[in-house]
């Protein structure tokens, strides 16, 4: 098969969405398919020194815009985006191949982009497949774009990959679908060295957009008795990061909170391995029932135990035999659970979660399922 994967702007550098995209693409290549990740423009700074066309971990990628970085000049930036849009369409047409199945594959994108790619796929003979990993239309204050996508987007694809049972239920139409959970490269993570840390360390990693969850994490940390540290790995805009720093400054335990941002991927994984407990609290709202945080795959592959609550996809894979699960999204329940495990040996817990990761989340396992699905569609 010939697969054109519409890339998230910024590919190949980025966290959850781009990591998932890279791993799915590696799976395409592993199964013997041709794959090109084709992004429209880049949101990366020039100092990242990303090539416009290149290869990463066996996956070919191309940034359609002339500049593979974000120009500082507004006019130049706007021109770059327009040319990127036009050239992406050109490359989609140009890279279609004869005598093979051609697939146009996208992550969840804007509703209007989804309509556009649907039209392109019909005009030029592509099978249009979407990888949907969240539902944003039900969120309070959701944009018109998100509401339209959640209501009508499901009718625009020839097939979909869905990350959760909740999304599987929402896509209750005749469109072919398959559930593909979080994904990681277990063998790659095995090779990354652990970073040794002093004391007992909690670690929370997330986008600064989830500010209410961050407040929850800090409150849990403040109320937990004992000698422990909190490592926050947070990414976001300047304004978002300013809010994060203000939250930390207000904390009674601010001297024990370490904030890290924009760190190298290997260092991130090294911190996951060095921490004693990884936190992934899930607010009990529909948005979090529909998604499945990418970092759970990485957490489990790093052989470090994590703590979460019974919500969404977590309960389909984890219990207190292979992780630390509390009943509710409650500060007191998290505090009680953390205090109960601070002084106990939990290596066996981490080993069990690692086995779950190898069996259910490794891209080599999932690539075969995805490939068979694409052949059937």
mmCIF file of N, CA and C in Angstrom, residues 242-328:
data_model
loop_
_atom_site.group_PDB
_atom_site.id
_atom_site.type_symbol
_atom_site.label_atom_id
_atom_site.label_comp_id
_atom_site.label_asym_id
_atom_site.label_seq_id
_atom_site.Cartn_x
_atom_site.Cartn_y
_atom_site.Cartn_z
ATOM 1 N N UNK A 242 3.473 30.973 32.300
ATOM 2 C CA UNK A 242 3.456 32.003 33.345
ATOM 3 C C UNK A 242 2.462 31.625 34.432
ATOM 4 N N UNK A 243 1.301 31.112 34.022
ATOM 5 C CA UNK A 243 0.285 30.665 34.981
ATOM 6 C C UNK A 243 0.795 29.484 35.798
ATOM 7 N N UNK A 244 1.479 28.559 35.129
ATOM 8 C CA UNK A 244 2.049 27.398 35.816
ATOM 9 C C UNK A 244 3.034 27.840 36.897
ATOM 10 N N UNK A 245 3.906 28.767 36.568
ATOM 11 C CA UNK A 245 4.913 29.247 37.522
ATOM 12 C C UNK A 245 4.273 29.972 38.707
ATOM 13 N N UNK A 246 3.178 30.664 38.438
ATOM 14 C CA UNK A 246 2.452 31.339 39.523
ATOM 15 C C UNK A 246 1.844 30.321 40.481
ATOM 16 N N UNK A 247 1.320 29.222 39.937
ATOM 17 C CA UNK A 247 0.754 28.164 40.783
ATOM 18 C C UNK A 247 1.823 27.570 41.695
ATOM 19 N N UNK A 248 2.981 27.328 41.113
ATOM 20 C CA UNK A 248 4.084 26.752 41.893
ATOM 21 C C UNK A 248 4.534 27.727 42.985
ATOM 22 N N UNK A 249 4.615 28.997 42.631
ATOM 23 C CA UNK A 249 5.065 30.020 43.579
ATOM 24 C C UNK A 249 4.138 30.112 44.787
ATOM 25 N N UNK A 250 2.839 29.862 44.585
ATOM 26 C CA UNK A 250 1.863 29.934 45.666
ATOM 27 C C UNK A 250 1.884 28.706 46.570
ATOM 28 N N UNK A 251 2.509 27.644 46.108
ATOM 29 C CA UNK A 251 2.503 26.397 46.869
ATOM 30 C C UNK A 251 3.335 26.489 48.151
ATOM 31 N N UNK A 252 2.818 25.886 49.205
ATOM 32 C CA UNK A 252 3.548 25.840 50.479
ATOM 33 C C UNK A 252 4.806 24.979 50.366
ATOM 34 N N UNK A 253 4.823 24.079 49.396
ATOM 35 C CA UNK A 253 5.970 23.188 49.214
ATOM 36 C C UNK A 253 6.736 23.529 47.932
ATOM 37 N N UNK A 254 6.735 24.789 47.540
ATOM 38 C CA UNK A 254 7.349 25.184 46.276
ATOM 39 C C UNK A 254 8.825 24.826 46.190
ATOM 40 N N UNK A 255 9.510 24.761 47.334
ATOM 41 C CA UNK A 255 10.935 24.427 47.318
ATOM 42 C C UNK A 255 11.179 22.970 46.918
ATOM 43 N N UNK A 256 10.131 22.158 46.994
ATOM 44 C CA UNK A 256 10.265 20.745 46.637
ATOM 45 C C UNK A 256 9.649 20.425 45.265
ATOM 46 N N UNK A 257 9.266 21.475 44.559
ATOM 47 C CA UNK A 257 8.697 21.291 43.218
ATOM 48 C C UNK A 257 9.727 21.714 42.174
ATOM 49 N N UNK A 258 9.986 20.831 41.225
ATOM 50 C CA UNK A 258 10.925 21.124 40.146
ATOM 51 C C UNK A 258 10.150 21.175 38.833
ATOM 52 N N UNK A 259 10.252 22.296 38.133
ATOM 53 C CA UNK A 259 9.557 22.478 36.863
ATOM 54 C C UNK A 259 10.531 22.298 35.711
ATOM 55 N N UNK A 260 10.144 21.451 34.770
ATOM 56 C CA UNK A 260 10.951 21.235 33.568
ATOM 57 C C UNK A 260 10.050 21.400 32.345
ATOM 58 N N UNK A 261 10.619 21.960 31.279
ATOM 59 C CA UNK A 261 9.841 22.211 30.068
ATOM 60 C C UNK A 261 10.741 22.114 28.841
ATOM 61 N N UNK A 262 10.148 21.688 27.747
ATOM 62 C CA UNK A 262 10.864 21.599 26.470
ATOM 63 C C UNK A 262 12.152 20.779 26.605
ATOM 64 N N UNK A 263 12.053 19.641 27.254
ATOM 65 C CA UNK A 263 13.251 18.823 27.440
ATOM 66 C C UNK A 263 13.363 17.760 26.348
ATOM 67 N N UNK A 264 14.561 17.292 26.150
ATOM 68 C CA UNK A 264 14.854 16.248 25.175
ATOM 69 C C UNK A 264 14.057 14.978 25.502
ATOM 70 N N UNK A 265 13.631 14.268 24.474
ATOM 71 C CA UNK A 265 12.792 13.078 24.678
ATOM 72 C C UNK A 265 13.513 12.022 25.521
ATOM 73 N N UNK A 266 14.784 11.805 25.262
ATOM 74 C CA UNK A 266 15.535 10.807 26.036
ATOM 75 C C UNK A 266 15.605 11.198 27.514
ATOM 76 N N UNK A 267 15.738 12.494 27.770
ATOM 77 C CA UNK A 267 15.765 12.955 29.157
ATOM 78 C C UNK A 267 14.401 12.753 29.817
ATOM 79 N N UNK A 268 13.340 13.001 29.053
ATOM 80 C CA UNK A 268 11.996 12.787 29.574
ATOM 81 C C UNK A 268 11.805 11.340 30.002
ATOM 82 N N UNK A 269 12.197 10.423 29.131
ATOM 83 C CA UNK A 269 12.051 8.998 29.445
ATOM 84 C C UNK A 269 12.959 8.622 30.613
ATOM 85 N N UNK A 270 14.154 9.211 30.660
ATOM 86 C CA UNK A 270 15.059 8.963 31.786
ATOM 87 C C UNK A 270 14.445 9.397 33.101
ATOM 88 N N UNK A 271 13.712 10.515 33.093
ATOM 89 C CA UNK A 271 13.018 10.980 34.304
ATOM 90 C C UNK A 271 11.870 10.055 34.671
ATOM 91 N N UNK A 272 11.137 9.580 33.664
ATOM 92 C CA UNK A 272 10.075 8.604 33.935
ATOM 93 C C UNK A 272 10.651 7.392 34.677
ATOM 94 N N UNK A 273 11.809 6.942 34.210
ATOM 95 C CA UNK A 273 12.431 5.756 34.812
ATOM 96 C C UNK A 273 12.995 6.048 36.194
ATOM 97 N N UNK A 274 13.437 7.283 36.405
ATOM 98 C CA UNK A 274 14.050 7.634 37.685
ATOM 99 C C UNK A 274 13.059 7.967 38.775
ATOM 100 N N UNK A 275 11.853 8.385 38.387
ATOM 101 C CA UNK A 275 10.830 8.734 39.373
ATOM 102 C C UNK A 275 10.336 7.477 40.103
ATOM 103 N N UNK A 276 9.742 7.689 41.264
ATOM 104 C CA UNK A 276 9.207 6.567 42.042
ATOM 105 C C UNK A 276 7.737 6.304 41.743
ATOM 106 N N UNK A 277 7.026 7.348 41.358
ATOM 107 C CA UNK A 277 5.603 7.197 41.056
ATOM 108 C C UNK A 277 5.199 8.245 40.031
ATOM 109 N N UNK A 278 4.537 7.800 38.971
ATOM 110 C CA UNK A 278 4.088 8.682 37.902
ATOM 111 C C UNK A 278 2.595 8.947 38.073
ATOM 112 N N UNK A 279 2.208 10.201 37.956
ATOM 113 C CA UNK A 279 0.817 10.575 38.209
ATOM 114 C C UNK A 279 0.060 10.828 36.910
ATOM 115 N N UNK A 280 -1.154 10.286 36.853
ATOM 116 C CA UNK A 280 -2.007 10.561 35.705
ATOM 117 C C UNK A 280 -3.461 10.646 36.145
ATOM 118 N N UNK A 281 -3.811 11.696 36.899
ATOM 119 C CA UNK A 281 -5.194 11.882 37.350
ATOM 120 C C UNK A 281 -6.104 12.215 36.177
ATOM 121 N N UNK A 282 -7.305 11.633 36.181
ATOM 122 C CA UNK A 282 -8.246 11.815 35.077
ATOM 123 C C UNK A 282 -9.546 12.431 35.584
ATOM 124 N N UNK A 283 -9.771 13.709 35.319
ATOM 125 C CA UNK A 283 -11.045 14.314 35.702
ATOM 126 C C UNK A 283 -12.208 13.533 35.101
ATOM 127 N N UNK A 284 -13.245 13.364 35.886
ATOM 128 C CA UNK A 284 -14.347 12.498 35.459
ATOM 129 C C UNK A 284 -15.341 13.260 34.585
ATOM 130 N N UNK A 285 -14.868 13.578 33.373
ATOM 131 C CA UNK A 285 -15.687 14.257 32.381
ATOM 132 C C UNK A 285 -15.603 13.467 31.073
ATOM 133 N N UNK A 286 -16.540 13.727 30.167
ATOM 134 C CA UNK A 286 -16.633 12.957 28.928
ATOM 135 C C UNK A 286 -15.361 13.051 28.100
ATOM 136 N N UNK A 287 -14.733 14.215 28.086
ATOM 137 C CA UNK A 287 -13.513 14.385 27.310
ATOM 138 C C UNK A 287 -12.437 13.371 27.701
ATOM 139 N N UNK A 288 -12.298 13.117 28.994
ATOM 140 C CA UNK A 288 -11.267 12.188 29.461
ATOM 141 C C UNK A 288 -11.698 10.731 29.364
ATOM 142 N N UNK A 289 -12.986 10.504 29.209
ATOM 143 C CA UNK A 289 -13.454 9.142 28.955
ATOM 144 C C UNK A 289 -13.149 8.750 27.516
ATOM 145 N N UNK A 290 -13.198 9.727 26.626
ATOM 146 C CA UNK A 290 -12.976 9.458 25.200
ATOM 147 C C UNK A 290 -11.503 9.326 24.852
ATOM 148 N N UNK A 291 -10.635 9.999 25.592
ATOM 149 C CA UNK A 291 -9.209 9.954 25.267
ATOM 150 C C UNK A 291 -8.502 8.866 26.079
ATOM 151 N N UNK A 292 -7.261 8.630 25.737
ATOM 152 C CA UNK A 292 -6.425 7.665 26.451
ATOM 153 C C UNK A 292 -5.023 8.258 26.413
ATOM 154 N N UNK A 293 -4.573 8.871 27.499
ATOM 155 C CA UNK A 293 -3.302 9.612 27.483
ATOM 156 C C UNK A 293 -2.124 8.784 26.968
ATOM 157 N N UNK A 294 -1.446 9.327 25.972
ATOM 158 C CA UNK A 294 -0.321 8.642 25.336
ATOM 159 C C UNK A 294 0.747 8.231 26.337
ATOM 160 N N UNK A 295 0.949 9.059 27.349
ATOM 161 C CA UNK A 295 2.053 8.794 28.273
ATOM 162 C C UNK A 295 1.854 7.521 29.095
ATOM 163 N N UNK A 296 0.634 6.993 29.163
ATOM 164 C CA UNK A 296 0.433 5.729 29.883
ATOM 165 C C UNK A 296 1.240 4.611 29.234
ATOM 166 N N UNK A 297 1.304 4.611 27.911
ATOM 167 C CA UNK A 297 2.105 3.596 27.220
ATOM 168 C C UNK A 297 3.578 3.736 27.585
ATOM 169 N N UNK A 298 4.055 4.989 27.641
ATOM 170 C CA UNK A 298 5.452 5.230 27.989
ATOM 171 C C UNK A 298 5.707 4.920 29.460
ATOM 172 N N UNK A 299 4.797 5.320 30.329
ATOM 173 C CA UNK A 299 4.944 5.034 31.760
ATOM 174 C C UNK A 299 5.148 3.542 32.000
ATOM 175 N N UNK A 300 4.254 2.738 31.418
ATOM 176 C CA UNK A 300 4.301 1.295 31.659
ATOM 177 C C UNK A 300 5.538 0.660 31.041
ATOM 178 N N UNK A 301 5.956 1.172 29.879
ATOM 179 C CA UNK A 301 7.153 0.629 29.226
ATOM 180 C C UNK A 301 8.425 1.002 29.971
ATOM 181 N N UNK A 302 8.351 2.030 30.829
ATOM 182 C CA UNK A 302 9.520 2.463 31.607
ATOM 183 C C UNK A 302 9.678 1.697 32.920
ATOM 184 N N UNK A 303 8.760 0.803 33.195
ATOM 185 C CA UNK A 303 8.804 -0.022 34.415
ATOM 186 C C UNK A 303 8.761 0.830 35.686
ATOM 187 N N UNK A 304 8.007 1.916 35.613
ATOM 188 C CA UNK A 304 7.771 2.747 36.783
ATOM 189 C C UNK A 304 6.274 2.721 37.073
ATOM 190 N N UNK A 305 5.859 2.438 38.305
ATOM 191 C CA UNK A 305 4.428 2.380 38.600
ATOM 192 C C UNK A 305 3.759 3.739 38.461
ATOM 193 N N UNK A 306 2.488 3.717 38.114
ATOM 194 C CA UNK A 306 1.748 4.975 38.014
ATOM 195 C C UNK A 306 0.484 4.900 38.854
ATOM 196 N N UNK A 307 -0.049 6.069 39.189
ATOM 197 C CA UNK A 307 -1.290 6.165 39.950
ATOM 198 C C UNK A 307 -2.311 6.925 39.115
ATOM 199 N N UNK A 308 -3.531 6.388 39.078
ATOM 200 C CA UNK A 308 -4.606 7.028 38.342
ATOM 201 C C UNK A 308 -5.921 6.677 39.029
ATOM 202 N N UNK A 309 -7.037 7.047 38.393
ATOM 203 C CA UNK A 309 -8.346 6.732 38.956
ATOM 204 C C UNK A 309 -9.206 6.004 37.927
ATOM 205 N N UNK A 310 -10.266 5.378 38.402
ATOM 206 C CA UNK A 310 -11.114 4.538 37.562
ATOM 207 C C UNK A 310 -11.980 5.381 36.642
ATOM 208 N N UNK A 311 -11.422 5.695 35.486
ATOM 209 C CA UNK A 311 -12.163 6.492 34.521
ATOM 210 C C UNK A 311 -11.654 6.197 33.112
ATOM 211 N N UNK A 312 -12.561 6.020 32.187
ATOM 212 C CA UNK A 312 -12.188 5.823 30.795
ATOM 213 C C UNK A 312 -11.440 4.526 30.547
ATOM 214 N N UNK A 313 -10.459 4.592 29.667
ATOM 215 C CA UNK A 313 -9.748 3.391 29.208
ATOM 216 C C UNK A 313 -8.872 2.747 30.269
ATOM 217 N N UNK A 314 -8.512 3.478 31.290
ATOM 218 C CA UNK A 314 -7.631 2.934 32.331
ATOM 219 C C UNK A 314 -8.182 1.624 32.890
ATOM 220 N N UNK A 315 -9.482 1.573 33.131
ATOM 221 C CA UNK A 315 -10.068 0.381 33.765
ATOM 222 C C UNK A 315 -10.084 -0.829 32.840
ATOM 223 N N UNK A 316 -9.855 -0.634 31.536
ATOM 224 C CA UNK A 316 -9.824 -1.770 30.604
ATOM 225 C C UNK A 316 -8.500 -2.515 30.633
ATOM 226 N N UNK A 317 -7.487 -1.894 31.211
ATOM 227 C CA UNK A 317 -6.155 -2.501 31.201
ATOM 228 C C UNK A 317 -5.514 -2.628 32.582
ATOM 229 N N UNK A 318 -5.963 -1.794 33.527
ATOM 230 C CA UNK A 318 -5.228 -1.712 34.784
ATOM 231 C C UNK A 318 -6.129 -1.871 36.008
ATOM 232 N N UNK A 319 -5.523 -2.440 37.052
ATOM 233 C CA UNK A 319 -6.152 -2.540 38.371
ATOM 234 C C UNK A 319 -5.033 -2.465 39.404
ATOM 235 N N UNK A 320 -5.346 -2.748 40.641
ATOM 236 C CA UNK A 320 -4.324 -2.615 41.690
ATOM 237 C C UNK A 320 -3.337 -3.782 41.736
ATOM 238 N N UNK A 321 -3.451 -4.689 40.778
ATOM 239 C CA UNK A 321 -2.455 -5.747 40.647
ATOM 240 C C UNK A 321 -1.270 -5.283 39.795
ATOM 241 N N UNK A 322 -1.503 -4.301 38.921
ATOM 242 C CA UNK A 322 -0.449 -3.877 38.002
ATOM 243 C C UNK A 322 -0.208 -2.361 38.005
ATOM 244 N N UNK A 323 -0.891 -1.648 38.897
ATOM 245 C CA UNK A 323 -0.728 -0.195 39.013
ATOM 246 C C UNK A 323 -1.379 0.232 40.321
ATOM 247 N N UNK A 324 -1.490 1.524 40.531
ATOM 248 C CA UNK A 324 -2.165 2.019 41.733
ATOM 249 C C UNK A 324 -3.385 2.829 41.285
ATOM 250 N N UNK A 325 -4.559 2.276 41.519
ATOM 251 C CA UNK A 325 -5.800 2.861 41.023
ATOM 252 C C UNK A 325 -6.715 3.218 42.193
ATOM 253 N N UNK A 326 -7.133 4.476 42.237
ATOM 254 C CA UNK A 326 -8.107 4.897 43.250
ATOM 255 C C UNK A 326 -9.481 4.948 42.602
ATOM 256 N N UNK A 327 -10.508 4.940 43.424
ATOM 257 C CA UNK A 327 -11.871 4.851 42.900
ATOM 258 C C UNK A 327 -12.322 6.123 42.201
ATOM 259 N N UNK A 328 -11.924 7.270 42.740
ATOM 260 C CA UNK A 328 -12.461 8.537 42.233
ATOM 261 C C UNK A 328 -11.374 9.588 42.053
#
